PDB file of C-alpha atoms in Angstrom:
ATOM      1  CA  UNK A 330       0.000   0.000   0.000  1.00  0.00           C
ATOM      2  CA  UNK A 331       1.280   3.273  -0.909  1.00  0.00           C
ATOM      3  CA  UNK A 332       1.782   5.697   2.037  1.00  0.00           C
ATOM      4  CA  UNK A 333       0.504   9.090   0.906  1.00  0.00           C
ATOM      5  CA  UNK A 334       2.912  11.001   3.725  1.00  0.00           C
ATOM      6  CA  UNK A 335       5.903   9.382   1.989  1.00  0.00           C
ATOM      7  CA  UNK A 336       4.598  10.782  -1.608  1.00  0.00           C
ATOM      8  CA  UNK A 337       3.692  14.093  -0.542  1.00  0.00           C
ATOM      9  CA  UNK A 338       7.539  14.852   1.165  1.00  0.00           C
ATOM     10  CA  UNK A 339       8.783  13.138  -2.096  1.00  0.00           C
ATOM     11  CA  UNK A 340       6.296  15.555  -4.277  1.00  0.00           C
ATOM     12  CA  UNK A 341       6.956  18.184  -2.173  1.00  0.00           C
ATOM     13  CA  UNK A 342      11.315  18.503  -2.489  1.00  0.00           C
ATOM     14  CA  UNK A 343      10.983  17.850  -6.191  1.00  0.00           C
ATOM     15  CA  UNK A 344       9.463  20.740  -6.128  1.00  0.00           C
ATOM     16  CA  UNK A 345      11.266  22.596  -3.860  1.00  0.00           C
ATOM     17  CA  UNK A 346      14.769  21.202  -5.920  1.00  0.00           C
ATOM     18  CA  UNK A 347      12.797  22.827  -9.375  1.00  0.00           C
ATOM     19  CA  UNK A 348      11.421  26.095  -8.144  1.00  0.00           C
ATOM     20  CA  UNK A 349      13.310  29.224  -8.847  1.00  0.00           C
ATOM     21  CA  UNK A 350      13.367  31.811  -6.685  1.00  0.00           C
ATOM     22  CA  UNK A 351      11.729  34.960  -8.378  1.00  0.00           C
ATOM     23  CA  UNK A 352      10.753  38.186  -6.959  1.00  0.00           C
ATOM     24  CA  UNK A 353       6.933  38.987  -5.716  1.00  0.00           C
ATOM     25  CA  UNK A 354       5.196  41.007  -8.241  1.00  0.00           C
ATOM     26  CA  UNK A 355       4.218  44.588  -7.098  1.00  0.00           C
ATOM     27  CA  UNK A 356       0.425  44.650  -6.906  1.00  0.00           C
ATOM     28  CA  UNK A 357      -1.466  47.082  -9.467  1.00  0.00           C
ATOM     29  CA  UNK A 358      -2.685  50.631  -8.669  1.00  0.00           C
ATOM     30  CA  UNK A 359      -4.356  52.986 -10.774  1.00  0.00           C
ATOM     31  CA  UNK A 360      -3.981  56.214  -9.980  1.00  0.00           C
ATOM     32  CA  UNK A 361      -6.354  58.762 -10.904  1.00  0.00           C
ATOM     33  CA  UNK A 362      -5.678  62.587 -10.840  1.00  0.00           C
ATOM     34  CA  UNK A 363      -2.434  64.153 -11.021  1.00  0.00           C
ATOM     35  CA  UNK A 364       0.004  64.030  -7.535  1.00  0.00           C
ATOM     36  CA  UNK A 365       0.889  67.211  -8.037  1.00  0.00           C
ATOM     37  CA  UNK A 366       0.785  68.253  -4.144  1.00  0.00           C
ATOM     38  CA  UNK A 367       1.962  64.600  -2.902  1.00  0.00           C
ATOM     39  CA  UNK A 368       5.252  65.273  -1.080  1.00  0.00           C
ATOM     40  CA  UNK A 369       7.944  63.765  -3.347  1.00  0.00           C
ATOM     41  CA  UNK A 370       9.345  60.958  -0.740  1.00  0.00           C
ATOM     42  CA  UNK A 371       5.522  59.699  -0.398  1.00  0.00           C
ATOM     43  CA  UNK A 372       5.178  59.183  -3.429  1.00  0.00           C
ATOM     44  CA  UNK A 373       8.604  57.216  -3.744  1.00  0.00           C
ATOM     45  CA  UNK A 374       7.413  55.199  -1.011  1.00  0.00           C
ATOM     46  CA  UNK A 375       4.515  54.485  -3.453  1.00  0.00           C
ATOM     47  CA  UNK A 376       6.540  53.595  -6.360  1.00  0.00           C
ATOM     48  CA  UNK A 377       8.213  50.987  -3.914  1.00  0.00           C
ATOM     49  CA  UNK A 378       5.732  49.019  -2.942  1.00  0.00           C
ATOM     50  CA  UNK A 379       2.931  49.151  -6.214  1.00  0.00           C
ATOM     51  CA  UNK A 380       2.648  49.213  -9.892  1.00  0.00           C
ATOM     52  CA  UNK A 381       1.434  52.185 -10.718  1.00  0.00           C
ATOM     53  CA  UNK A 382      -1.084  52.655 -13.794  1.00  0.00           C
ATOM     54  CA  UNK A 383      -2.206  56.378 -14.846  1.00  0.00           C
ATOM     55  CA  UNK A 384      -5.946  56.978 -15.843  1.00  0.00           C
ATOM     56  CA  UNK A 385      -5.395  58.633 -19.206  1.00  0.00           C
ATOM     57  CA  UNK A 386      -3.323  55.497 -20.163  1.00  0.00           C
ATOM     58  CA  UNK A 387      -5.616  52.830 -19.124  1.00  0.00           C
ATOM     59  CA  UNK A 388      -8.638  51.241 -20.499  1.00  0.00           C
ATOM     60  CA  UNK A 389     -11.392  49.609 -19.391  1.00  0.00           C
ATOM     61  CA  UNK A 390     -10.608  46.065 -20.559  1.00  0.00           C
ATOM     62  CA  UNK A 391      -7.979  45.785 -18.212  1.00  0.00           C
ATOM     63  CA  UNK A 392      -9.856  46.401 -15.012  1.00  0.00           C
ATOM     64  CA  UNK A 393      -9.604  43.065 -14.016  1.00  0.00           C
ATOM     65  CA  UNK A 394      -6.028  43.374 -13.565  1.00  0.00           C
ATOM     66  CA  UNK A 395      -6.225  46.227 -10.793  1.00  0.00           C
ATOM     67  CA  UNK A 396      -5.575  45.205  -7.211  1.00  0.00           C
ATOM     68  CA  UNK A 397      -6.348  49.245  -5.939  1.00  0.00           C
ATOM     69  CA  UNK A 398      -7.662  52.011  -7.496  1.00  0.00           C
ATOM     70  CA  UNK A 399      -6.969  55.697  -5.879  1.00  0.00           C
ATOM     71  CA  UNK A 400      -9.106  58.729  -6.755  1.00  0.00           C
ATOM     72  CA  UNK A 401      -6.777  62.215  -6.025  1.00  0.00           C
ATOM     73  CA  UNK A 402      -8.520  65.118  -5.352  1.00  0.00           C
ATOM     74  CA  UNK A 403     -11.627  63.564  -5.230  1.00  0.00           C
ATOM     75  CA  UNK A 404     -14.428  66.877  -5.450  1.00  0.00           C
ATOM     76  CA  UNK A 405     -17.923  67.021  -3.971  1.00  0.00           C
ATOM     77  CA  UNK A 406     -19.328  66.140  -8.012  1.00  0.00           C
ATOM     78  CA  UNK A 407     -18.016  62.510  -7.822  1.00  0.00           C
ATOM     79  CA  UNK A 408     -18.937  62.129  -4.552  1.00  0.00           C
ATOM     80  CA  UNK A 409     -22.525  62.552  -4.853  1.00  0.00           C
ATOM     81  CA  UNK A 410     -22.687  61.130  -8.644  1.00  0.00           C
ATOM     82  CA  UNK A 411     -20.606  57.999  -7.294  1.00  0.00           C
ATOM     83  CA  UNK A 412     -23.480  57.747  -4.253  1.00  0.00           C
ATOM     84  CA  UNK A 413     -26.147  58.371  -6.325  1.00  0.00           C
ATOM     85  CA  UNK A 414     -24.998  55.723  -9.159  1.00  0.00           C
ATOM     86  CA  UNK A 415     -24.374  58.851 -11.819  1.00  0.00           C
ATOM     87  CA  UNK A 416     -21.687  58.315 -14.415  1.00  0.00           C
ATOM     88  CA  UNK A 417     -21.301  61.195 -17.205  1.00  0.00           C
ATOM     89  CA  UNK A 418     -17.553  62.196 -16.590  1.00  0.00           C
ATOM     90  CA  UNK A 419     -14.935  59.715 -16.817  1.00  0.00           C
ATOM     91  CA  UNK A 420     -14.212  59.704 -13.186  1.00  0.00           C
ATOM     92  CA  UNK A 421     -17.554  59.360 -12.355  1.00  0.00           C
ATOM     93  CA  UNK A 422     -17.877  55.779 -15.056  1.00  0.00           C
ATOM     94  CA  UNK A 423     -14.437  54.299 -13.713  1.00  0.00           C
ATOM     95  CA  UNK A 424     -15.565  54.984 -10.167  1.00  0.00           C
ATOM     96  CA  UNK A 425     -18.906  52.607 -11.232  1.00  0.00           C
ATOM     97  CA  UNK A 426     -17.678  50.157 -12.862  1.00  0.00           C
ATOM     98  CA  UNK A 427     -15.073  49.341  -9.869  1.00  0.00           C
ATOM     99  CA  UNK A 428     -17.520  49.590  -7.546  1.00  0.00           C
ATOM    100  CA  UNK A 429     -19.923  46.972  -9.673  1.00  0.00           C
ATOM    101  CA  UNK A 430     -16.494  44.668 -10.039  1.00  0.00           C
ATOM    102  CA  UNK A 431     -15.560  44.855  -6.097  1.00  0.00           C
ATOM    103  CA  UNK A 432     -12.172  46.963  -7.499  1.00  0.00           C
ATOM    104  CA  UNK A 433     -10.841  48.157  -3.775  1.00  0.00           C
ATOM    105  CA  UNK A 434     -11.161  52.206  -4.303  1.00  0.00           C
ATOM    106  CA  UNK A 435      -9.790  54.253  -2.029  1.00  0.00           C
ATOM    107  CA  UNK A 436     -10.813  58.433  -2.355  1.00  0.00           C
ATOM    108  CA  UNK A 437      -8.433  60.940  -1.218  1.00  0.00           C
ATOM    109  CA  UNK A 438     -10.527  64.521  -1.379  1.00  0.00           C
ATOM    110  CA  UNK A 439      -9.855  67.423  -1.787  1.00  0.00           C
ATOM    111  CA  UNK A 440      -8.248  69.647   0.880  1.00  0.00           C
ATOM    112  CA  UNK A 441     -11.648  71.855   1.589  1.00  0.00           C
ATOM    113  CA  UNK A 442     -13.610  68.643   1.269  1.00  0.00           C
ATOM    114  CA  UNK A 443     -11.806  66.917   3.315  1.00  0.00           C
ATOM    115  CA  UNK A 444     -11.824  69.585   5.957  1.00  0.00           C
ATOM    116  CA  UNK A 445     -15.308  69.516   5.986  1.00  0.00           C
ATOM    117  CA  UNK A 446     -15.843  65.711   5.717  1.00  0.00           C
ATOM    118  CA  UNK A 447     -12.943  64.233   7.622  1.00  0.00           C
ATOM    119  CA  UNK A 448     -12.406  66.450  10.040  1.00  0.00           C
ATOM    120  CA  UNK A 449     -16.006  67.702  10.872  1.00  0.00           C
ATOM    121  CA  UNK A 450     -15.213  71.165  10.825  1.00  0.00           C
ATOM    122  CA  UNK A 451     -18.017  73.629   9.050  1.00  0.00           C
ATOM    123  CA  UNK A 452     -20.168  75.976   9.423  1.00  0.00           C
ATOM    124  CA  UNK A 453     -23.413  74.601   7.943  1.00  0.00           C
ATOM    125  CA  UNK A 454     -23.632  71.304  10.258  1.00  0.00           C
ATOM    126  CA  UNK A 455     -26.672  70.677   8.417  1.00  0.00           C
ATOM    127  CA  UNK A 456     -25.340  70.369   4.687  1.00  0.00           C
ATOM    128  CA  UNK A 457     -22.511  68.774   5.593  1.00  0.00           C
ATOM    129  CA  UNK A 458     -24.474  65.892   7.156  1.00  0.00           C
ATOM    130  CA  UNK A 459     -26.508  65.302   3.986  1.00  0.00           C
ATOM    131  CA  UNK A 460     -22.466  65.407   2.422  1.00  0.00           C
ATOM    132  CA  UNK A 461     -21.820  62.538   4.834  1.00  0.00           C
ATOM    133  CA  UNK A 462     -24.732  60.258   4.325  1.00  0.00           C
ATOM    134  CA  UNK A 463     -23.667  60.327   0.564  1.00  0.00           C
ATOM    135  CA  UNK A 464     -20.069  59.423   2.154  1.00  0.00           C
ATOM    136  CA  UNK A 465     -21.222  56.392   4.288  1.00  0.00           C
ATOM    137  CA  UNK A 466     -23.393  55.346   1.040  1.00  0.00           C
ATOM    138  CA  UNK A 467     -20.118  54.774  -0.473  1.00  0.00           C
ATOM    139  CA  UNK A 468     -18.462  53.195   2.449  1.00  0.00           C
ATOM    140  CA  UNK A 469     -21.063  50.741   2.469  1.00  0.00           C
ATOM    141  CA  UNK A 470     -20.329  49.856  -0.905  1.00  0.00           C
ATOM    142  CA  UNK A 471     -16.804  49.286  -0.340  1.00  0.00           C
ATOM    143  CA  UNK A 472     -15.111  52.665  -0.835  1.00  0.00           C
ATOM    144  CA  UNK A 473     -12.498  54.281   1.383  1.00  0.00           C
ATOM    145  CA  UNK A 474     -12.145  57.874   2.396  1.00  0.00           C
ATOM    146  CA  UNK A 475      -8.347  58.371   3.491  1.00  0.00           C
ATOM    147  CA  UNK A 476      -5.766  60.915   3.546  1.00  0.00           C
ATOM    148  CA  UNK A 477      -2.909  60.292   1.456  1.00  0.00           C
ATOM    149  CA  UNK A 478      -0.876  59.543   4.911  1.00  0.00           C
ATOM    150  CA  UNK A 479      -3.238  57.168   6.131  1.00  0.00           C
ATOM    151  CA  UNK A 480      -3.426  54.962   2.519  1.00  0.00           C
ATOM    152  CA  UNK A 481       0.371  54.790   2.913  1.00  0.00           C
ATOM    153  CA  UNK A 482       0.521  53.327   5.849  1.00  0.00           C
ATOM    154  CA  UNK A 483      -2.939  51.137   5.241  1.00  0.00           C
ATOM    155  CA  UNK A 484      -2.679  50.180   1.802  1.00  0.00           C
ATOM    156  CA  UNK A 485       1.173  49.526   1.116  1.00  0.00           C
ATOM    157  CA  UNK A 486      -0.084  46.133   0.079  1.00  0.00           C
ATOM    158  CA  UNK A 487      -2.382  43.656  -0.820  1.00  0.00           C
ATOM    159  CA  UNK A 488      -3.390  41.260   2.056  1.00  0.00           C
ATOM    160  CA  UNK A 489      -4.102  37.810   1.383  1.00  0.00           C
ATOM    161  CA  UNK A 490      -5.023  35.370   3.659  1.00  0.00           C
ATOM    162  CA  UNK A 491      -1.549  33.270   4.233  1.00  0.00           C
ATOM    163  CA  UNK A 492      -3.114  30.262   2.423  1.00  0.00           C
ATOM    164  CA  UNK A 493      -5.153  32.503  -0.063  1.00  0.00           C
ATOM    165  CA  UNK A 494      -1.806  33.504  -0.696  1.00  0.00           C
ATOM    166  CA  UNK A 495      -0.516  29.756  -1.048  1.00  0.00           C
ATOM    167  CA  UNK A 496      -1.793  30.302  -4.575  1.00  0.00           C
ATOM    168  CA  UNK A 497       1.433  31.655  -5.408  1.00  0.00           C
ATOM    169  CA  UNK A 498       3.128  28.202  -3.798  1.00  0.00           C
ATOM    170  CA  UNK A 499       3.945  25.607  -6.188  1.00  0.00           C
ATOM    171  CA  UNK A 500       2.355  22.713  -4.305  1.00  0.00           C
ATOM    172  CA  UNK A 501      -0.609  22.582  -1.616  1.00  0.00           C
ATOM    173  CA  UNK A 502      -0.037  20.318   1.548  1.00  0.00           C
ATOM    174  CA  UNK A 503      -2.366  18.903   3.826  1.00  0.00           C
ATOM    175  CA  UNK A 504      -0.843  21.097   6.474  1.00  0.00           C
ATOM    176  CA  UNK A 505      -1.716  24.205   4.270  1.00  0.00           C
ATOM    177  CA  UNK A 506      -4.951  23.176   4.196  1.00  0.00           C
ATOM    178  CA  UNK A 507      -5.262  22.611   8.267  1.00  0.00           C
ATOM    179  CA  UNK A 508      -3.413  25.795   9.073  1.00  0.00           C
ATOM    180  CA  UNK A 509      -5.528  27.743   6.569  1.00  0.00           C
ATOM    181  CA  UNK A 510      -8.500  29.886   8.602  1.00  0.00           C
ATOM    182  CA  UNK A 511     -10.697  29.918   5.499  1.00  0.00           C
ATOM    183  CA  UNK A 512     -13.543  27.504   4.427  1.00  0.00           C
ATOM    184  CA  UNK A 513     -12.273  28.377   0.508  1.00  0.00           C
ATOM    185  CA  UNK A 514      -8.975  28.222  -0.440  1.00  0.00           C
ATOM    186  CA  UNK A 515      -7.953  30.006  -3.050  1.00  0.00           C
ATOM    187  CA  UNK A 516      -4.903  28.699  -5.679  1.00  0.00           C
ATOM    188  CA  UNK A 517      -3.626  29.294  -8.990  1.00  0.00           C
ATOM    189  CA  UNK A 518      -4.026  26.736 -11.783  1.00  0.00           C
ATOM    190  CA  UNK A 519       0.003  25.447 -12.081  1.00  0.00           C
ATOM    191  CA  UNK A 520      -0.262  24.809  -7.885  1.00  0.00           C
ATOM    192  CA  UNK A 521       0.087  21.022  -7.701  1.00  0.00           C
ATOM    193  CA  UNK A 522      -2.667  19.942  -4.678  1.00  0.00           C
ATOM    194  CA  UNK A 523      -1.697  16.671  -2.819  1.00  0.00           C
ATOM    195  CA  UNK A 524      -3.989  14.301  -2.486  1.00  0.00           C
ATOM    196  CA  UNK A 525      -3.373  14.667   1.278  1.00  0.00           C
ATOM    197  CA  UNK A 526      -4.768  17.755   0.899  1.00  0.00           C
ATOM    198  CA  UNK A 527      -8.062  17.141  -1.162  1.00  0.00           C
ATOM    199  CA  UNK A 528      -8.548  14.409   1.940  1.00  0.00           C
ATOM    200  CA  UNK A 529      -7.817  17.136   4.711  1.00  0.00           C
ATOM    201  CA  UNK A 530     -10.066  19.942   2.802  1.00  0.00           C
ATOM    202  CA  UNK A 531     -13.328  17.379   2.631  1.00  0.00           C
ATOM    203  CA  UNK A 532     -12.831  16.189   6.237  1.00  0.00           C
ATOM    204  CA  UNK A 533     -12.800  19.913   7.266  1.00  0.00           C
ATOM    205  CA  UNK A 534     -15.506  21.057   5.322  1.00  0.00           C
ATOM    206  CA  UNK A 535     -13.263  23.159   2.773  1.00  0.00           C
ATOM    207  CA  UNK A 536     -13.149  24.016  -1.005  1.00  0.00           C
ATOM    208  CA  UNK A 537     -10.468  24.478  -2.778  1.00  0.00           C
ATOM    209  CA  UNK A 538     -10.596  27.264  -5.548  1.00  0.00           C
ATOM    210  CA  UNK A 539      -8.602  27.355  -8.644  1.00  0.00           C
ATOM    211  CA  UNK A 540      -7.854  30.716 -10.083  1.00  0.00           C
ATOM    212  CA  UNK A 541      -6.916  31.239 -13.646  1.00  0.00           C
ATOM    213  CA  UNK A 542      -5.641  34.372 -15.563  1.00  0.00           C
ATOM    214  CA  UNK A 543      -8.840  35.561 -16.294  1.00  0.00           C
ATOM    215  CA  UNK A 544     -11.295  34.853 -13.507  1.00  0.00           C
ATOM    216  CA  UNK A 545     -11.904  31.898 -11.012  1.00  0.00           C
ATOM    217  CA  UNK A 546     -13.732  28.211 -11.474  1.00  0.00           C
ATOM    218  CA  UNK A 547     -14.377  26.150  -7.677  1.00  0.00           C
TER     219      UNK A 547
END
């Protein structure tokens, strides 16, 4: 009788003796406006740790490819027509279409804006609530309001869970599988799964996912 153990640690160094190390790809970010006032070293620090698109080079067949999308000097208009479901500018479309895709968007307003939203501080209390209810509208759908400080330090990069993130791994283990804190694993197509693993992920109640270049299959 074959003993699985013995195959997987057999599967698993041929594997290990064939990989080549290569370096982690920076996730995607399209950036949208022009960082004109971002302090220079910021936006170094950017450069760093994403791939950064610009809006007037990108097009709309490659939104599946974005892992963020940032909004600069994002003005009352698209906040309300991005609440309200309005696209007739550009901004206003892209800002749609992520939000129908689940594209992570993050909004950075403008400096008046966001003294009025962000830091609470106006005159008409009254105005600027109905502002904010158009704001939470678009939190609940997913967006962020941030500073550019606070997506630095938030949204330097992509978090996967650490087995979600096994899809980069070459092989899947049964003790993936255990360690892993989600009912759905996720994987990329070339990831070999043991058969250890498959046995682990029914006894536990799990799926296994298979990702491909161009959307998912279970």
């Amino acid at each position: 009788m074959i003993d699985r153990k013995i195959v997987e640690q057999i599967v698993h160094e041929v594997i290990k003796q064939l990989s080549v190390p290569v370096s982690k790809p920076k996730p995607n970010l399209l950036l949208v406006g022009e960082p004109v006032y971002i302090e220079p070293t910021l936006l170094e620090k950017m450069k760093d740790h994403w791939n950064i698109l610009k809006a007037e080079s990108f097009t709309g067949k490659e939104l599946h490819m974005l892992d963020q999308v940032l909004f600069l000097h994002v003005t009352q208009d698209l906040l309300v027509k991005g609440a309200l479901g309005f696209f007739d500018t550009e901004d206003s479309k892209l800002l749609s279409r992520c939000m129908m895709e689940s594209i992570p968007v993050s909004l950075i307003p403008t400096a008046f804006l966001q003294e009025q939203l962000l830091e609470k501080n106006s005159k008409n209390k009254a105005y600027v609530q109905h502002l904010l209810g158009h704001k939470e509208n678009l939190e609940k759908f997913g967006v962020k309001f941030e500073t550019f400080e606070s997506f630095m330090s938030n949204g330097t990069e992509v978090k996967l869970d650490p087995v979600s993130n096994s899809r980069k791994k070459k092989l899947l283990t049964q003790r993936d599988v255990e360690e892993s804190k989600e009912d759905q694993i996720v994987i990329e197509k070339s990831t070999i799964i043991t058969p250890l693993a498959r046995d682990a992920a029914r006894a536990m109640g799990k799926s296994i996912m298979v990702i491909e270049s161009k959307g998912a299959k279970a």
